[in-house]
Structure formats: structure tokens, C-alpha cells
Amino acid sequence: MSDEHKYDDIIHLPHPVSRNHPQMLPLDRAAQFSPFAALTGHDAAIRETARLTEEKSELDENRKEMLDERLQMIRENLSEEPEITFTYFKPDEKKSGGAYLTVMGKVKKINEYEHQILLEDGTVIAIENLFSIEGELFWGMDI
């Protein structure tokens, strides 16, 4: 028998259907052949490890004093709603280090008890994480 006609006797028979087991849905059949992710979360862990963070800089006494003076000026001028640019360190929630962020906005409140600056847009800045404070309020001043 030649290879061309090897299955001629069964090729046109009806497909067998089990009486004991229901036929599998096509979607379930396809799922059998889906790729298997043995290391679930591995890619995310690698991306997290590769994400860079910075270390927080220690401020010298002169810079701390300048920041304190500028915070005092902001307190005294809150009613004028000055536009202020803050650069601050935001600690990373998942690993050591963090990032320096710069935001501009109007100060709603300086919370002495919580040591926080609250901006009108809802941003909260920890005073101990401040790096710089800039704005028109300080132009022409030597602080």
C-alpha cells in the first residue's frame, strides 16, 4: 500500500465521540497549548531591581538655615498666595533610596505639628526632606 492511500479506509469515518466524557469546548482545548509562565512575577522582580534610586543628600548647616528662613517668609506671606517651587527628596516605598522631585504650587498650610508643607493641589512635602525652595518671594533677597 502506498503512503498516499494509507488511511483511505478510515479517512471518511465520523469523528468518535465518547459517551462517558463530554466534548471539550474549543476555548478549553486552546488553553492546553498556552505558554506556561513557570516564573510568575520574575520579570516584575527584575524590573524592580533595575529601577534606579538616589541616596538622600545631607544638607549643611547653611542650607538648613536658608531653608528655615524661607519657610518663615512663606508663613508670613501665606495670605498673598505666592507661587513657590520646592525640590525635595521622596523616599522609595519598595527599596532604599528615592528620588528628588520638583513641584511648583501655592502653599495652603505649613503644619508645624506634622512637619509638613501642604500645597493647594494636595501635594504633601515632609519638611525634613526639603532640598531647595525658590520663588519670586525670595528674589532680591540674600537668603
mmCIF file with all atom_site columns, C-alpha atoms in Angstrom:
data_model
loop_
_atom_site.group_PDB
_atom_site.id
_atom_site.type_symbol
_atom_site.label_atom_id
_atom_site.label_alt_id
_atom_site.label_comp_id
_atom_site.label_asym_id
_atom_site.label_entity_id
_atom_site.label_seq_id
_atom_site.pdbx_PDB_ins_code
_atom_site.Cartn_x
_atom_site.Cartn_y
_atom_site.Cartn_z
_atom_site.occupancy
_atom_site.B_iso_or_equiv
_atom_site.pdbx_formal_charge
_atom_site.auth_seq_id
_atom_site.auth_comp_id
_atom_site.auth_asym_id
_atom_site.auth_atom_id
_atom_site.pdbx_PDB_model_num
ATOM 1   C CA . MET A 1 1   ? 0.000   0.000  0.000  1.00 0.00 ? 1   MET A CA 1
ATOM 2   C CA . SER A 1 2   ? 1.415   3.399  -0.942 1.00 0.00 ? 2   SER A CA 1
ATOM 3   C CA . ASP A 1 3   ? 1.743   6.241  1.564  1.00 0.00 ? 3   ASP A CA 1
ATOM 4   C CA . GLU A 1 4   ? -0.814  8.316  -0.380 1.00 0.00 ? 4   GLU A CA 1
ATOM 5   C CA . HIS A 1 5   ? -3.615  5.832  0.251  1.00 0.00 ? 5   HIS A CA 1
ATOM 6   C CA . LYS A 1 6   ? -2.538  4.602  3.653  1.00 0.00 ? 6   LYS A CA 1
ATOM 7   C CA . TYR A 1 7   ? -5.611  5.991  5.513  1.00 0.00 ? 7   TYR A CA 1
ATOM 8   C CA . ASP A 1 8   ? -8.266  5.788  2.838  1.00 0.00 ? 8   ASP A CA 1
ATOM 9   C CA . ASP A 1 9   ? -10.197 3.177  4.821  1.00 0.00 ? 9   ASP A CA 1
ATOM 10  C CA . ILE A 1 10  ? -10.754 5.482  7.870  1.00 0.00 ? 10  ILE A CA 1
ATOM 11  C CA . ILE A 1 11  ? -10.495 8.995  6.457  1.00 0.00 ? 11  ILE A CA 1
ATOM 12  C CA . HIS A 1 12  ? -14.229 9.408  5.863  1.00 0.00 ? 12  HIS A CA 1
ATOM 13  C CA . LEU A 1 13  ? -15.491 7.786  9.086  1.00 0.00 ? 13  LEU A CA 1
ATOM 14  C CA . PRO A 1 14  ? -17.336 10.030 11.594 1.00 0.00 ? 14  PRO A CA 1
ATOM 15  C CA . HIS A 1 15  ? -15.289 11.546 14.413 1.00 0.00 ? 15  HIS A CA 1
ATOM 16  C CA . PRO A 1 16  ? -15.556 9.349  17.527 1.00 0.00 ? 16  PRO A CA 1
ATOM 17  C CA . VAL A 1 17  ? -17.464 10.918 20.436 1.00 0.00 ? 17  VAL A CA 1
ATOM 18  C CA . SER A 1 18  ? -17.201 9.492  23.938 1.00 0.00 ? 18  SER A CA 1
ATOM 19  C CA . ARG A 1 19  ? -20.363 8.537  25.751 1.00 0.00 ? 19  ARG A CA 1
ATOM 20  C CA . ASN A 1 20  ? -18.665 8.904  29.153 1.00 0.00 ? 20  ASN A CA 1
ATOM 21  C CA . HIS A 1 21  ? -16.857 12.228 28.756 1.00 0.00 ? 21  HIS A CA 1
ATOM 22  C CA . PRO A 1 22  ? -18.402 15.438 27.395 1.00 0.00 ? 22  PRO A CA 1
ATOM 23  C CA . GLN A 1 23  ? -16.626 17.063 24.479 1.00 0.00 ? 23  GLN A CA 1
ATOM 24  C CA . MET A 1 24  ? -14.181 19.810 25.484 1.00 0.00 ? 24  MET A CA 1
ATOM 25  C CA . LEU A 1 25  ? -15.035 23.368 24.437 1.00 0.00 ? 25  LEU A CA 1
ATOM 26  C CA . PRO A 1 26  ? -12.699 24.840 21.794 1.00 0.00 ? 26  PRO A CA 1
ATOM 27  C CA . LEU A 1 27  ? -11.549 27.566 24.221 1.00 0.00 ? 27  LEU A CA 1
ATOM 28  C CA . ASP A 1 28  ? -10.573 24.955 26.818 1.00 0.00 ? 28  ASP A CA 1
ATOM 29  C CA . ARG A 1 29  ? -8.749  22.931 24.164 1.00 0.00 ? 29  ARG A CA 1
ATOM 30  C CA . ALA A 1 30  ? -6.786  26.021 23.134 1.00 0.00 ? 30  ALA A CA 1
ATOM 31  C CA . ALA A 1 31  ? -5.837  26.706 26.772 1.00 0.00 ? 31  ALA A CA 1
ATOM 32  C CA . GLN A 1 32  ? -3.971  23.397 26.884 1.00 0.00 ? 32  GLN A CA 1
ATOM 33  C CA . PHE A 1 33  ? -1.462  24.801 24.440 1.00 0.00 ? 33  PHE A CA 1
ATOM 34  C CA . SER A 1 34  ? -0.990  28.250 26.038 1.00 0.00 ? 34  SER A CA 1
ATOM 35  C CA . PRO A 1 35  ? 2.513   29.188 27.155 1.00 0.00 ? 35  PRO A CA 1
ATOM 36  C CA . PHE A 1 36  ? 3.239   28.314 30.755 1.00 0.00 ? 36  PHE A CA 1
ATOM 37  C CA . ALA A 1 37  ? 4.842   31.002 32.953 1.00 0.00 ? 37  ALA A CA 1
ATOM 38  C CA . ALA A 1 38  ? 6.823   28.969 35.471 1.00 0.00 ? 38  ALA A CA 1
ATOM 39  C CA . LEU A 1 39  ? 8.405   32.080 36.990 1.00 0.00 ? 39  LEU A CA 1
ATOM 40  C CA . THR A 1 40  ? 5.352   34.230 37.602 1.00 0.00 ? 40  THR A CA 1
ATOM 41  C CA . GLY A 1 41  ? 6.455   37.671 38.780 1.00 0.00 ? 41  GLY A CA 1
ATOM 42  C CA . HIS A 1 42  ? 10.079  37.118 37.790 1.00 0.00 ? 42  HIS A CA 1
ATOM 43  C CA . ASP A 1 43  ? 10.012  39.819 35.091 1.00 0.00 ? 43  ASP A CA 1
ATOM 44  C CA . ALA A 1 44  ? 8.500   42.321 37.532 1.00 0.00 ? 44  ALA A CA 1
ATOM 45  C CA . ALA A 1 45  ? 11.170  41.498 40.129 1.00 0.00 ? 45  ALA A CA 1
ATOM 46  C CA . ILE A 1 46  ? 13.926  42.067 37.587 1.00 0.00 ? 46  ILE A CA 1
ATOM 47  C CA . ARG A 1 47  ? 12.420  45.419 36.511 1.00 0.00 ? 47  ARG A CA 1
ATOM 48  C CA . GLU A 1 48  ? 12.136  46.490 40.171 1.00 0.00 ? 48  GLU A CA 1
ATOM 49  C CA . THR A 1 49  ? 15.774  45.584 40.850 1.00 0.00 ? 49  THR A CA 1
ATOM 50  C CA . ALA A 1 50  ? 16.911  47.501 37.762 1.00 0.00 ? 50  ALA A CA 1
ATOM 51  C CA . ARG A 1 51  ? 14.965  50.636 38.748 1.00 0.00 ? 51  ARG A CA 1
ATOM 52  C CA . LEU A 1 52  ? 17.424  53.262 39.925 1.00 0.00 ? 52  LEU A CA 1
ATOM 53  C CA . THR A 1 53  ? 17.082  55.254 43.111 1.00 0.00 ? 53  THR A CA 1
ATOM 54  C CA . GLU A 1 54  ? 19.172  58.064 44.566 1.00 0.00 ? 54  GLU A CA 1
ATOM 55  C CA . GLU A 1 55  ? 20.532  58.474 48.059 1.00 0.00 ? 55  GLU A CA 1
ATOM 56  C CA . LYS A 1 56  ? 19.328  61.436 50.116 1.00 0.00 ? 56  LYS A CA 1
ATOM 57  C CA . SER A 1 57  ? 21.908  64.218 50.369 1.00 0.00 ? 57  SER A CA 1
ATOM 58  C CA . GLU A 1 58  ? 22.848  65.512 53.806 1.00 0.00 ? 58  GLU A CA 1
ATOM 59  C CA . LEU A 1 59  ? 22.390  69.283 53.984 1.00 0.00 ? 59  LEU A CA 1
ATOM 60  C CA . ASP A 1 60  ? 24.997  71.518 55.573 1.00 0.00 ? 60  ASP A CA 1
ATOM 61  C CA . GLU A 1 61  ? 24.032  73.978 58.321 1.00 0.00 ? 61  GLU A CA 1
ATOM 62  C CA . ASN A 1 62  ? 23.993  76.994 55.965 1.00 0.00 ? 62  ASN A CA 1
ATOM 63  C CA . ARG A 1 63  ? 21.482  75.335 53.647 1.00 0.00 ? 63  ARG A CA 1
ATOM 64  C CA . LYS A 1 64  ? 19.295  74.236 56.581 1.00 0.00 ? 64  LYS A CA 1
ATOM 65  C CA . GLU A 1 65  ? 19.303  77.799 57.922 1.00 0.00 ? 65  GLU A CA 1
ATOM 66  C CA . MET A 1 66  ? 18.405  79.195 54.476 1.00 0.00 ? 66  MET A CA 1
ATOM 67  C CA . LEU A 1 67  ? 15.505  76.731 54.168 1.00 0.00 ? 67  LEU A CA 1
ATOM 68  C CA . ASP A 1 68  ? 14.242  77.681 57.661 1.00 0.00 ? 68  ASP A CA 1
ATOM 69  C CA . GLU A 1 69  ? 14.359  81.391 56.768 1.00 0.00 ? 69  GLU A CA 1
ATOM 70  C CA . ARG A 1 70  ? 12.479  80.808 53.521 1.00 0.00 ? 70  ARG A CA 1
ATOM 71  C CA . LEU A 1 71  ? 9.833   78.724 55.291 1.00 0.00 ? 71  LEU A CA 1
ATOM 72  C CA . GLN A 1 72  ? 9.386   81.576 57.761 1.00 0.00 ? 72  GLN A CA 1
ATOM 73  C CA . MET A 1 73  ? 8.934   84.022 54.860 1.00 0.00 ? 73  MET A CA 1
ATOM 74  C CA . ILE A 1 74  ? 6.319   81.745 53.339 1.00 0.00 ? 74  ILE A CA 1
ATOM 75  C CA . ARG A 1 75  ? 4.473   81.599 56.703 1.00 0.00 ? 75  ARG A CA 1
ATOM 76  C CA . GLU A 1 76  ? 4.485   85.408 56.888 1.00 0.00 ? 76  GLU A CA 1
ATOM 77  C CA . ASN A 1 77  ? 3.184   85.759 53.315 1.00 0.00 ? 77  ASN A CA 1
ATOM 78  C CA . LEU A 1 78  ? 0.632   82.915 53.100 1.00 0.00 ? 78  LEU A CA 1
ATOM 79  C CA . SER A 1 79  ? -2.234  85.376 52.513 1.00 0.00 ? 79  SER A CA 1
ATOM 80  C CA . GLU A 1 80  ? -0.513  86.624 49.317 1.00 0.00 ? 80  GLU A CA 1
ATOM 81  C CA . GLU A 1 81  ? -0.534  83.044 47.942 1.00 0.00 ? 81  GLU A CA 1
ATOM 82  C CA . PRO A 1 82  ? 2.979   83.174 46.468 1.00 0.00 ? 82  PRO A CA 1
ATOM 83  C CA . GLU A 1 83  ? 3.948   80.627 43.781 1.00 0.00 ? 83  GLU A CA 1
ATOM 84  C CA . ILE A 1 84  ? 6.780   78.534 45.263 1.00 0.00 ? 84  ILE A CA 1
ATOM 85  C CA . THR A 1 85  ? 8.993   75.855 43.697 1.00 0.00 ? 85  THR A CA 1
ATOM 86  C CA . PHE A 1 86  ? 10.068  73.088 46.071 1.00 0.00 ? 86  PHE A CA 1
ATOM 87  C CA . THR A 1 87  ? 12.691  70.451 45.395 1.00 0.00 ? 87  THR A CA 1
ATOM 88  C CA . TYR A 1 88  ? 12.502  67.606 47.868 1.00 0.00 ? 88  TYR A CA 1
ATOM 89  C CA . PHE A 1 89  ? 13.545  64.012 48.405 1.00 0.00 ? 89  PHE A CA 1
ATOM 90  C CA . LYS A 1 90  ? 10.798  61.402 48.188 1.00 0.00 ? 90  LYS A CA 1
ATOM 91  C CA . PRO A 1 91  ? 11.845  58.058 49.734 1.00 0.00 ? 91  PRO A CA 1
ATOM 92  C CA . ASP A 1 92  ? 11.126  54.975 47.633 1.00 0.00 ? 92  ASP A CA 1
ATOM 93  C CA . GLU A 1 93  ? 8.394   52.750 49.047 1.00 0.00 ? 93  GLU A CA 1
ATOM 94  C CA . LYS A 1 94  ? 9.984   49.483 47.903 1.00 0.00 ? 94  LYS A CA 1
ATOM 95  C CA . LYS A 1 95  ? 13.733  49.863 48.256 1.00 0.00 ? 95  LYS A CA 1
ATOM 96  C CA . SER A 1 96  ? 16.411  52.046 49.805 1.00 0.00 ? 96  SER A CA 1
ATOM 97  C CA . GLY A 1 97  ? 16.949  55.495 48.358 1.00 0.00 ? 97  GLY A CA 1
ATOM 98  C CA . GLY A 1 98  ? 14.391  57.524 46.485 1.00 0.00 ? 98  GLY A CA 1
ATOM 99  C CA . ALA A 1 99  ? 14.138  60.380 44.026 1.00 0.00 ? 99  ALA A CA 1
ATOM 100 C CA . TYR A 1 100 ? 14.382  64.154 44.039 1.00 0.00 ? 100 TYR A CA 1
ATOM 101 C CA . LEU A 1 101 ? 11.180  65.785 42.822 1.00 0.00 ? 101 LEU A CA 1
ATOM 102 C CA . THR A 1 102 ? 10.458  69.404 41.953 1.00 0.00 ? 102 THR A CA 1
ATOM 103 C CA . VAL A 1 103 ? 6.938   70.815 42.270 1.00 0.00 ? 103 VAL A CA 1
ATOM 104 C CA . MET A 1 104 ? 5.536   74.286 41.887 1.00 0.00 ? 104 MET A CA 1
ATOM 105 C CA . GLY A 1 105 ? 2.433   75.499 43.636 1.00 0.00 ? 105 GLY A CA 1
ATOM 106 C CA . LYS A 1 106 ? 0.780   77.675 46.214 1.00 0.00 ? 106 LYS A CA 1
ATOM 107 C CA . VAL A 1 107 ? 1.209   76.752 49.864 1.00 0.00 ? 107 VAL A CA 1
ATOM 108 C CA . LYS A 1 108 ? -2.087  76.052 51.594 1.00 0.00 ? 108 LYS A CA 1
ATOM 109 C CA . LYS A 1 109 ? -0.628  75.378 55.035 1.00 0.00 ? 109 LYS A CA 1
ATOM 110 C CA . ILE A 1 110 ? 2.595   74.665 56.886 1.00 0.00 ? 110 ILE A CA 1
ATOM 111 C CA . ASN A 1 111 ? 1.754   72.048 59.502 1.00 0.00 ? 111 ASN A CA 1
ATOM 112 C CA . GLU A 1 112 ? 4.252   72.529 62.336 1.00 0.00 ? 112 GLU A CA 1
ATOM 113 C CA . TYR A 1 113 ? 2.994   69.527 64.291 1.00 0.00 ? 113 TYR A CA 1
ATOM 114 C CA . GLU A 1 114 ? 3.328   67.074 61.379 1.00 0.00 ? 114 GLU A CA 1
ATOM 115 C CA . HIS A 1 115 ? 6.398   68.879 59.908 1.00 0.00 ? 115 HIS A CA 1
ATOM 116 C CA . GLN A 1 116 ? 4.715   69.054 56.515 1.00 0.00 ? 116 GLN A CA 1
ATOM 117 C CA . ILE A 1 117 ? 4.012   71.582 53.796 1.00 0.00 ? 117 ILE A CA 1
ATOM 118 C CA . LEU A 1 118 ? 0.580   71.232 52.188 1.00 0.00 ? 118 LEU A CA 1
ATOM 119 C CA . LEU A 1 119 ? 0.120   72.659 48.699 1.00 0.00 ? 119 LEU A CA 1
ATOM 120 C CA . GLU A 1 120 ? -3.236  73.685 47.254 1.00 0.00 ? 120 GLU A CA 1
ATOM 121 C CA . ASP A 1 121 ? -3.093  70.819 44.718 1.00 0.00 ? 121 ASP A CA 1
ATOM 122 C CA . GLY A 1 122 ? -2.922  68.269 47.566 1.00 0.00 ? 122 GLY A CA 1
ATOM 123 C CA . THR A 1 123 ? 0.837   67.637 47.422 1.00 0.00 ? 123 THR A CA 1
ATOM 124 C CA . VAL A 1 124 ? 2.337   66.944 50.857 1.00 0.00 ? 124 VAL A CA 1
ATOM 125 C CA . ILE A 1 125 ? 6.047   67.595 51.414 1.00 0.00 ? 125 ILE A CA 1
ATOM 126 C CA . ALA A 1 126 ? 7.911   66.498 54.546 1.00 0.00 ? 126 ALA A CA 1
ATOM 127 C CA . ILE A 1 127 ? 9.948   69.471 55.783 1.00 0.00 ? 127 ILE A CA 1
ATOM 128 C CA . GLU A 1 128 ? 12.911  67.234 56.682 1.00 0.00 ? 128 GLU A CA 1
ATOM 129 C CA . ASN A 1 129 ? 13.098  66.141 53.013 1.00 0.00 ? 129 ASN A CA 1
ATOM 130 C CA . LEU A 1 130 ? 13.354  69.670 51.567 1.00 0.00 ? 130 LEU A CA 1
ATOM 131 C CA . PHE A 1 131 ? 16.348  70.374 49.361 1.00 0.00 ? 131 PHE A CA 1
ATOM 132 C CA . SER A 1 132 ? 15.530  73.820 47.970 1.00 0.00 ? 132 SER A CA 1
ATOM 133 C CA . ILE A 1 133 ? 12.817  76.480 47.989 1.00 0.00 ? 133 ILE A CA 1
ATOM 134 C CA . GLU A 1 134 ? 12.610  79.020 45.150 1.00 0.00 ? 134 GLU A CA 1
ATOM 135 C CA . GLY A 1 135 ? 10.159  81.671 44.011 1.00 0.00 ? 135 GLY A CA 1
ATOM 136 C CA . GLU A 1 136 ? 9.546   85.349 43.342 1.00 0.00 ? 136 GLU A CA 1
ATOM 137 C CA . LEU A 1 137 ? 9.030   85.897 47.056 1.00 0.00 ? 137 LEU A CA 1
ATOM 138 C CA . PHE A 1 138 ? 12.776  85.450 47.545 1.00 0.00 ? 138 PHE A CA 1
ATOM 139 C CA . TRP A 1 139 ? 14.044  87.463 44.571 1.00 0.00 ? 139 TRP A CA 1
ATOM 140 C CA . GLY A 1 140 ? 16.480  90.188 45.518 1.00 0.00 ? 140 GLY A CA 1
ATOM 141 C CA . MET A 1 141 ? 16.963  88.732 48.975 1.00 0.00 ? 141 MET A CA 1
ATOM 142 C CA . ASP A 1 142 ? 20.198  87.346 50.274 1.00 0.00 ? 142 ASP A CA 1
ATOM 143 C CA . ILE A 1 143 ? 18.696  84.207 51.803 1.00 0.00 ? 143 ILE A CA 1
#
